[in-house]
Amino acid sequence: FVFPVSQIQSFWMRNTFIPLDIAFLDEAGAIVDIQHMQPVDESILYTSKAPALYALEVNAGWFEKHRIQAGASVKF
């Protein structure tokens, strides 16, 4: 996801039936936060810990499997 401005971003899991992980990235592509999201639970709001311009959703466990943590950089 690409947002129009860098700010605190939020997601929920509406109509999503598989567990996902989300990384929030700043303007430079640095990961500022990674969260684990539970499927089909719209009661939880997943909010970035810092302003983000981008968000990347992947299958649950992908970041951990690849040893990617907050602070890592993403190049597009």
mmCIF file of N, CA and C in Angstrom:
data_model
loop_
_atom_site.group_PDB
_atom_site.id
_atom_site.type_symbol
_atom_site.label_atom_id
_atom_site.label_comp_id
_atom_site.label_asym_id
_atom_site.label_seq_id
_atom_site.Cartn_x
_atom_site.Cartn_y
_atom_site.Cartn_z
ATOM 1 N N PHE A 1 0.847 -1.168 0.000
ATOM 2 C CA PHE A 1 0.000 0.000 0.000
ATOM 3 C C PHE A 1 0.891 1.229 0.000
ATOM 4 N N VAL A 2 0.481 2.235 -0.758
ATOM 5 C CA VAL A 2 1.182 3.512 -0.787
ATOM 6 C C VAL A 2 0.171 4.573 -0.363
ATOM 7 N N PHE A 3 0.523 5.349 0.647
ATOM 8 C CA PHE A 3 -0.376 6.367 1.165
ATOM 9 C C PHE A 3 0.005 7.739 0.617
ATOM 10 N N PRO A 4 -0.943 8.668 0.568
ATOM 11 C CA PRO A 4 -0.637 9.993 0.020
ATOM 12 C C PRO A 4 0.310 10.809 0.904
ATOM 13 N N VAL A 5 0.280 10.585 2.222
ATOM 14 C CA VAL A 5 1.165 11.297 3.151
ATOM 15 C C VAL A 5 1.674 10.340 4.224
ATOM 16 N N SER A 6 2.830 10.673 4.756
ATOM 17 C CA SER A 6 3.390 9.899 5.852
ATOM 18 C C SER A 6 2.704 10.317 7.148
ATOM 19 N N GLN A 7 2.060 9.363 7.807
ATOM 20 C CA GLN A 7 1.387 9.608 9.081
ATOM 21 C C GLN A 7 1.144 8.271 9.753
ATOM 22 N N ILE A 8 0.631 8.289 10.967
ATOM 23 C CA ILE A 8 0.249 7.044 11.626
ATOM 24 C C ILE A 8 -0.825 6.389 10.766
ATOM 25 N N GLN A 9 -0.632 5.114 10.435
ATOM 26 C CA GLN A 9 -1.568 4.369 9.569
ATOM 27 C C GLN A 9 -2.219 3.242 10.369
ATOM 28 N N SER A 10 -3.422 2.861 9.982
ATOM 29 C CA SER A 10 -4.140 1.774 10.662
ATOM 30 C C SER A 10 -4.786 0.834 9.663
ATOM 31 N N PHE A 11 -4.829 -0.443 10.031
ATOM 32 C CA PHE A 11 -5.464 -1.495 9.223
ATOM 33 C C PHE A 11 -6.324 -2.355 10.124
ATOM 34 N N TRP A 12 -7.273 -3.060 9.527
ATOM 35 C CA TRP A 12 -8.033 -4.091 10.211
ATOM 36 C C TRP A 12 -8.195 -5.241 9.238
ATOM 37 N N MET A 13 -8.716 -6.348 9.708
ATOM 38 C CA MET A 13 -8.765 -7.575 8.902
ATOM 39 C C MET A 13 -10.173 -7.887 8.408
ATOM 40 N N ARG A 14 -10.810 -6.960 7.774
ATOM 41 C CA ARG A 14 -12.153 -7.161 7.237
ATOM 42 C C ARG A 14 -12.102 -8.138 6.061
ATOM 43 N N ASN A 15 -12.921 -9.180 6.131
ATOM 44 C CA ASN A 15 -13.038 -10.187 5.069
ATOM 45 C C ASN A 15 -11.707 -10.820 4.672
ATOM 46 N N THR A 16 -10.786 -10.890 5.597
ATOM 47 C CA THR A 16 -9.491 -11.528 5.343
ATOM 48 C C THR A 16 -9.462 -12.808 6.164
ATOM 49 N N PHE A 17 -9.343 -13.945 5.497
ATOM 50 C CA PHE A 17 -9.523 -15.239 6.145
ATOM 51 C C PHE A 17 -8.218 -15.966 6.454
ATOM 52 N N ILE A 18 -7.086 -15.325 6.203
ATOM 53 C CA ILE A 18 -5.797 -15.933 6.530
ATOM 54 C C ILE A 18 -5.012 -14.965 7.419
ATOM 55 N N PRO A 19 -4.176 -15.488 8.311
ATOM 56 C CA PRO A 19 -3.365 -14.599 9.145
ATOM 57 C C PRO A 19 -2.276 -13.928 8.298
ATOM 58 N N LEU A 20 -2.078 -12.652 8.546
ATOM 59 C CA LEU A 20 -1.069 -11.887 7.812
ATOM 60 C C LEU A 20 -0.169 -11.149 8.785
ATOM 61 N N ASP A 21 1.005 -10.766 8.312
ATOM 62 C CA ASP A 21 1.875 -9.834 9.009
ATOM 63 C C ASP A 21 1.910 -8.566 8.177
ATOM 64 N N ILE A 22 2.057 -7.447 8.852
ATOM 65 C CA ILE A 22 2.140 -6.165 8.150
ATOM 66 C C ILE A 22 3.374 -5.415 8.623
ATOM 67 N N ALA A 23 4.094 -4.850 7.666
ATOM 68 C CA ALA A 23 5.224 -3.973 7.969
ATOM 69 C C ALA A 23 4.831 -2.569 7.531
ATOM 70 N N PHE A 24 5.066 -1.619 8.406
ATOM 71 C CA PHE A 24 4.866 -0.211 8.084
ATOM 72 C C PHE A 24 6.233 0.385 7.799
ATOM 73 N N LEU A 25 6.347 1.140 6.695
ATOM 74 C CA LEU A 25 7.630 1.693 6.269
ATOM 75 C C LEU A 25 7.553 3.209 6.170
ATOM 76 N N ASP A 26 8.680 3.875 6.482
ATOM 77 C CA ASP A 26 8.729 5.333 6.352
ATOM 78 C C ASP A 26 9.088 5.740 4.931
ATOM 79 N N GLU A 27 9.268 7.036 4.703
ATOM 80 C CA GLU A 27 9.541 7.557 3.351
ATOM 81 C C GLU A 27 10.812 6.992 2.742
ATOM 82 N N ALA A 28 11.783 6.655 3.587
ATOM 83 C CA ALA A 28 13.069 6.136 3.110
ATOM 84 C C ALA A 28 13.043 4.627 2.884
ATOM 85 N N GLY A 29 11.931 3.970 3.218
ATOM 86 C CA GLY A 29 11.825 2.525 3.058
ATOM 87 C C GLY A 29 12.282 1.743 4.274
ATOM 88 N N ALA A 30 12.504 2.420 5.397
ATOM 89 C CA ALA A 30 12.880 1.731 6.632
ATOM 90 C C ALA A 30 11.619 1.193 7.313
ATOM 91 N N ILE A 31 11.688 -0.037 7.782
ATOM 92 C CA ILE A 31 10.558 -0.637 8.490
ATOM 93 C C ILE A 31 10.495 -0.014 9.882
ATOM 94 N N VAL A 32 9.370 0.635 10.189
ATOM 95 C CA VAL A 32 9.207 1.269 11.493
ATOM 96 C C VAL A 32 8.420 0.385 12.462
ATOM 97 N N ASP A 33 7.749 -0.635 11.931
ATOM 98 C CA ASP A 33 6.919 -1.493 12.784
ATOM 99 C C ASP A 33 6.495 -2.729 11.999
ATOM 100 N N ILE A 34 6.433 -3.875 12.679
ATOM 101 C CA ILE A 34 5.886 -5.106 12.110
ATOM 102 C C ILE A 34 4.869 -5.645 13.110
ATOM 103 N N GLN A 35 3.685 -6.016 12.607
ATOM 104 C CA GLN A 35 2.644 -6.556 13.482
ATOM 105 C C GLN A 35 2.047 -7.817 12.880
ATOM 106 N N HIS A 36 1.570 -8.701 13.752
ATOM 107 C CA HIS A 36 0.892 -9.939 13.346
ATOM 108 C C HIS A 36 -0.608 -9.671 13.394
ATOM 109 N N MET A 37 -1.319 -9.974 12.305
ATOM 110 C CA MET A 37 -2.754 -9.687 12.219
ATOM 111 C C MET A 37 -3.562 -10.988 12.200
ATOM 112 N N GLN A 38 -4.611 -11.009 13.000
ATOM 113 C CA GLN A 38 -5.479 -12.175 13.115
ATOM 114 C C GLN A 38 -6.603 -12.116 12.083
ATOM 115 N N PRO A 39 -6.900 -13.250 11.424
ATOM 116 C CA PRO A 39 -7.943 -13.248 10.387
ATOM 117 C C PRO A 39 -9.343 -12.978 10.934
ATOM 118 N N VAL A 40 -10.151 -12.335 10.112
ATOM 119 C CA VAL A 40 -11.588 -12.112 10.308
ATOM 120 C C VAL A 40 -11.934 -11.456 11.654
ATOM 121 N N ASP A 41 -11.040 -10.683 12.206
ATOM 122 C CA ASP A 41 -11.320 -10.007 13.467
ATOM 123 C C ASP A 41 -11.259 -8.501 13.230
ATOM 124 N N GLU A 42 -12.423 -7.907 13.010
ATOM 125 C CA GLU A 42 -12.492 -6.472 12.740
ATOM 126 C C GLU A 42 -12.433 -5.639 14.020
ATOM 127 N N SER A 43 -12.389 -6.287 15.180
ATOM 128 C CA SER A 43 -12.366 -5.539 16.435
ATOM 129 C C SER A 43 -10.974 -5.020 16.770
ATOM 130 N N ILE A 44 -9.951 -5.556 16.103
ATOM 131 C CA ILE A 44 -8.573 -5.134 16.376
ATOM 132 C C ILE A 44 -8.119 -4.161 15.299
ATOM 133 N N LEU A 45 -7.594 -3.036 15.725
ATOM 134 C CA LEU A 45 -7.037 -2.049 14.812
ATOM 135 C C LEU A 45 -5.514 -2.128 14.922
ATOM 136 N N TYR A 46 -4.848 -2.384 13.823
ATOM 137 C CA TYR A 46 -3.389 -2.502 13.781
ATOM 138 C C TYR A 46 -2.833 -1.148 13.347
ATOM 139 N N THR A 47 -2.264 -0.425 14.289
ATOM 140 C CA THR A 47 -1.831 0.952 14.075
ATOM 141 C C THR A 47 -0.311 1.033 14.144
ATOM 142 N N SER A 48 0.283 1.723 13.181
ATOM 143 C CA SER A 48 1.736 1.847 13.134
ATOM 144 C C SER A 48 2.246 2.610 14.359
ATOM 145 N N LYS A 49 3.436 2.237 14.824
ATOM 146 C CA LYS A 49 4.044 2.887 15.988
ATOM 147 C C LYS A 49 4.689 4.216 15.624
ATOM 148 N N ALA A 50 4.859 4.462 14.338
ATOM 149 C CA ALA A 50 5.478 5.697 13.853
ATOM 150 C C ALA A 50 4.829 6.054 12.520
ATOM 151 N N PRO A 51 5.008 7.282 12.060
ATOM 152 C CA PRO A 51 4.452 7.641 10.755
ATOM 153 C C PRO A 51 4.976 6.722 9.649
ATOM 154 N N ALA A 52 4.098 6.368 8.730
ATOM 155 C CA ALA A 52 4.457 5.462 7.636
ATOM 156 C C ALA A 52 3.880 5.989 6.329
ATOM 157 N N LEU A 53 4.633 5.778 5.256
ATOM 158 C CA LEU A 53 4.172 6.129 3.919
ATOM 159 C C LEU A 53 3.755 4.885 3.144
ATOM 160 N N TYR A 54 4.251 3.721 3.590
ATOM 161 C CA TYR A 54 3.982 2.453 2.911
ATOM 162 C C TYR A 54 3.591 1.386 3.930
ATOM 163 N N ALA A 55 2.862 0.382 3.452
ATOM 164 C CA ALA A 55 2.566 -0.805 4.255
ATOM 165 C C ALA A 55 2.688 -2.020 3.342
ATOM 166 N N LEU A 56 3.245 -3.078 3.873
ATOM 167 C CA LEU A 56 3.446 -4.310 3.122
ATOM 168 C C LEU A 56 2.860 -5.462 3.923
ATOM 169 N N GLU A 57 1.862 -6.152 3.334
ATOM 170 C CA GLU A 57 1.254 -7.317 3.976
ATOM 171 C C GLU A 57 1.812 -8.587 3.344
ATOM 172 N N VAL A 58 2.151 -9.554 4.204
ATOM 173 C CA VAL A 58 2.676 -10.843 3.747
ATOM 174 C C VAL A 58 2.041 -11.943 4.594
ATOM 175 N N ASN A 59 2.219 -13.186 4.170
ATOM 176 C CA ASN A 59 1.724 -14.307 4.958
ATOM 177 C C ASN A 59 2.328 -14.269 6.357
ATOM 178 N N ALA A 60 1.544 -14.646 7.347
ATOM 179 C CA ALA A 60 2.005 -14.648 8.734
ATOM 180 C C ALA A 60 3.281 -15.473 8.862
ATOM 181 N N GLY A 61 4.245 -14.928 9.565
ATOM 182 C CA GLY A 61 5.504 -15.625 9.800
ATOM 183 C C GLY A 61 6.595 -15.344 8.788
ATOM 184 N N TRP A 62 6.261 -14.668 7.678
ATOM 185 C CA TRP A 62 7.243 -14.433 6.624
ATOM 186 C C TRP A 62 8.414 -13.586 7.106
ATOM 187 N N PHE A 63 8.124 -12.481 7.795
ATOM 188 C CA PHE A 63 9.204 -11.617 8.283
ATOM 189 C C PHE A 63 10.102 -12.372 9.261
ATOM 190 N N GLU A 64 9.496 -13.106 10.176
ATOM 191 C CA GLU A 64 10.282 -13.888 11.154
ATOM 192 C C GLU A 64 11.125 -14.944 10.453
ATOM 193 N N LYS A 65 10.537 -15.662 9.501
ATOM 194 C CA LYS A 65 11.256 -16.710 8.768
ATOM 195 C C LYS A 65 12.487 -16.145 8.060
ATOM 196 N N HIS A 66 12.371 -14.925 7.559
ATOM 197 C CA HIS A 66 13.471 -14.303 6.820
ATOM 198 C C HIS A 66 14.311 -13.373 7.697
ATOM 199 N N ARG A 67 14.052 -13.417 9.007
ATOM 200 C CA ARG A 67 14.811 -12.639 9.997
ATOM 201 C C ARG A 67 14.813 -11.137 9.691
ATOM 202 N N ILE A 68 13.653 -10.653 9.278
ATOM 203 C CA ILE A 68 13.492 -9.232 8.995
ATOM 204 C C ILE A 68 12.788 -8.588 10.183
ATOM 205 N N GLN A 69 13.391 -7.513 10.679
ATOM 206 C CA GLN A 69 12.861 -6.831 11.850
ATOM 207 C C GLN A 69 12.740 -5.339 11.576
ATOM 208 N N ALA A 70 12.068 -4.647 12.496
ATOM 209 C CA ALA A 70 11.993 -3.197 12.419
ATOM 210 C C ALA A 70 13.409 -2.641 12.340
ATOM 211 N N GLY A 71 13.582 -1.637 11.497
ATOM 212 C CA GLY A 71 14.906 -1.045 11.278
ATOM 213 C C GLY A 71 15.515 -1.478 9.954
ATOM 214 N N ALA A 72 15.053 -2.602 9.425
ATOM 215 C CA ALA A 72 15.559 -3.071 8.121
ATOM 216 C C ALA A 72 15.051 -2.124 7.039
ATOM 217 N N SER A 73 15.787 -2.066 5.940
ATOM 218 C CA SER A 73 15.403 -1.212 4.806
ATOM 219 C C SER A 73 14.869 -2.038 3.659
ATOM 220 N N VAL A 74 13.881 -1.485 2.967
ATOM 221 C CA VAL A 74 13.286 -2.103 1.794
ATOM 222 C C VAL A 74 13.612 -1.218 0.604
ATOM 223 N N LYS A 75 14.054 -1.814 -0.468
ATOM 224 C CA LYS A 75 14.327 -1.052 -1.697
ATOM 225 C C LYS A 75 13.275 -1.410 -2.722
ATOM 226 N N PHE A 76 12.682 -0.378 -3.338
ATOM 227 C CA PHE A 76 11.724 -0.625 -4.391
ATOM 228 C C PHE A 76 12.273 -0.084 -5.689
#
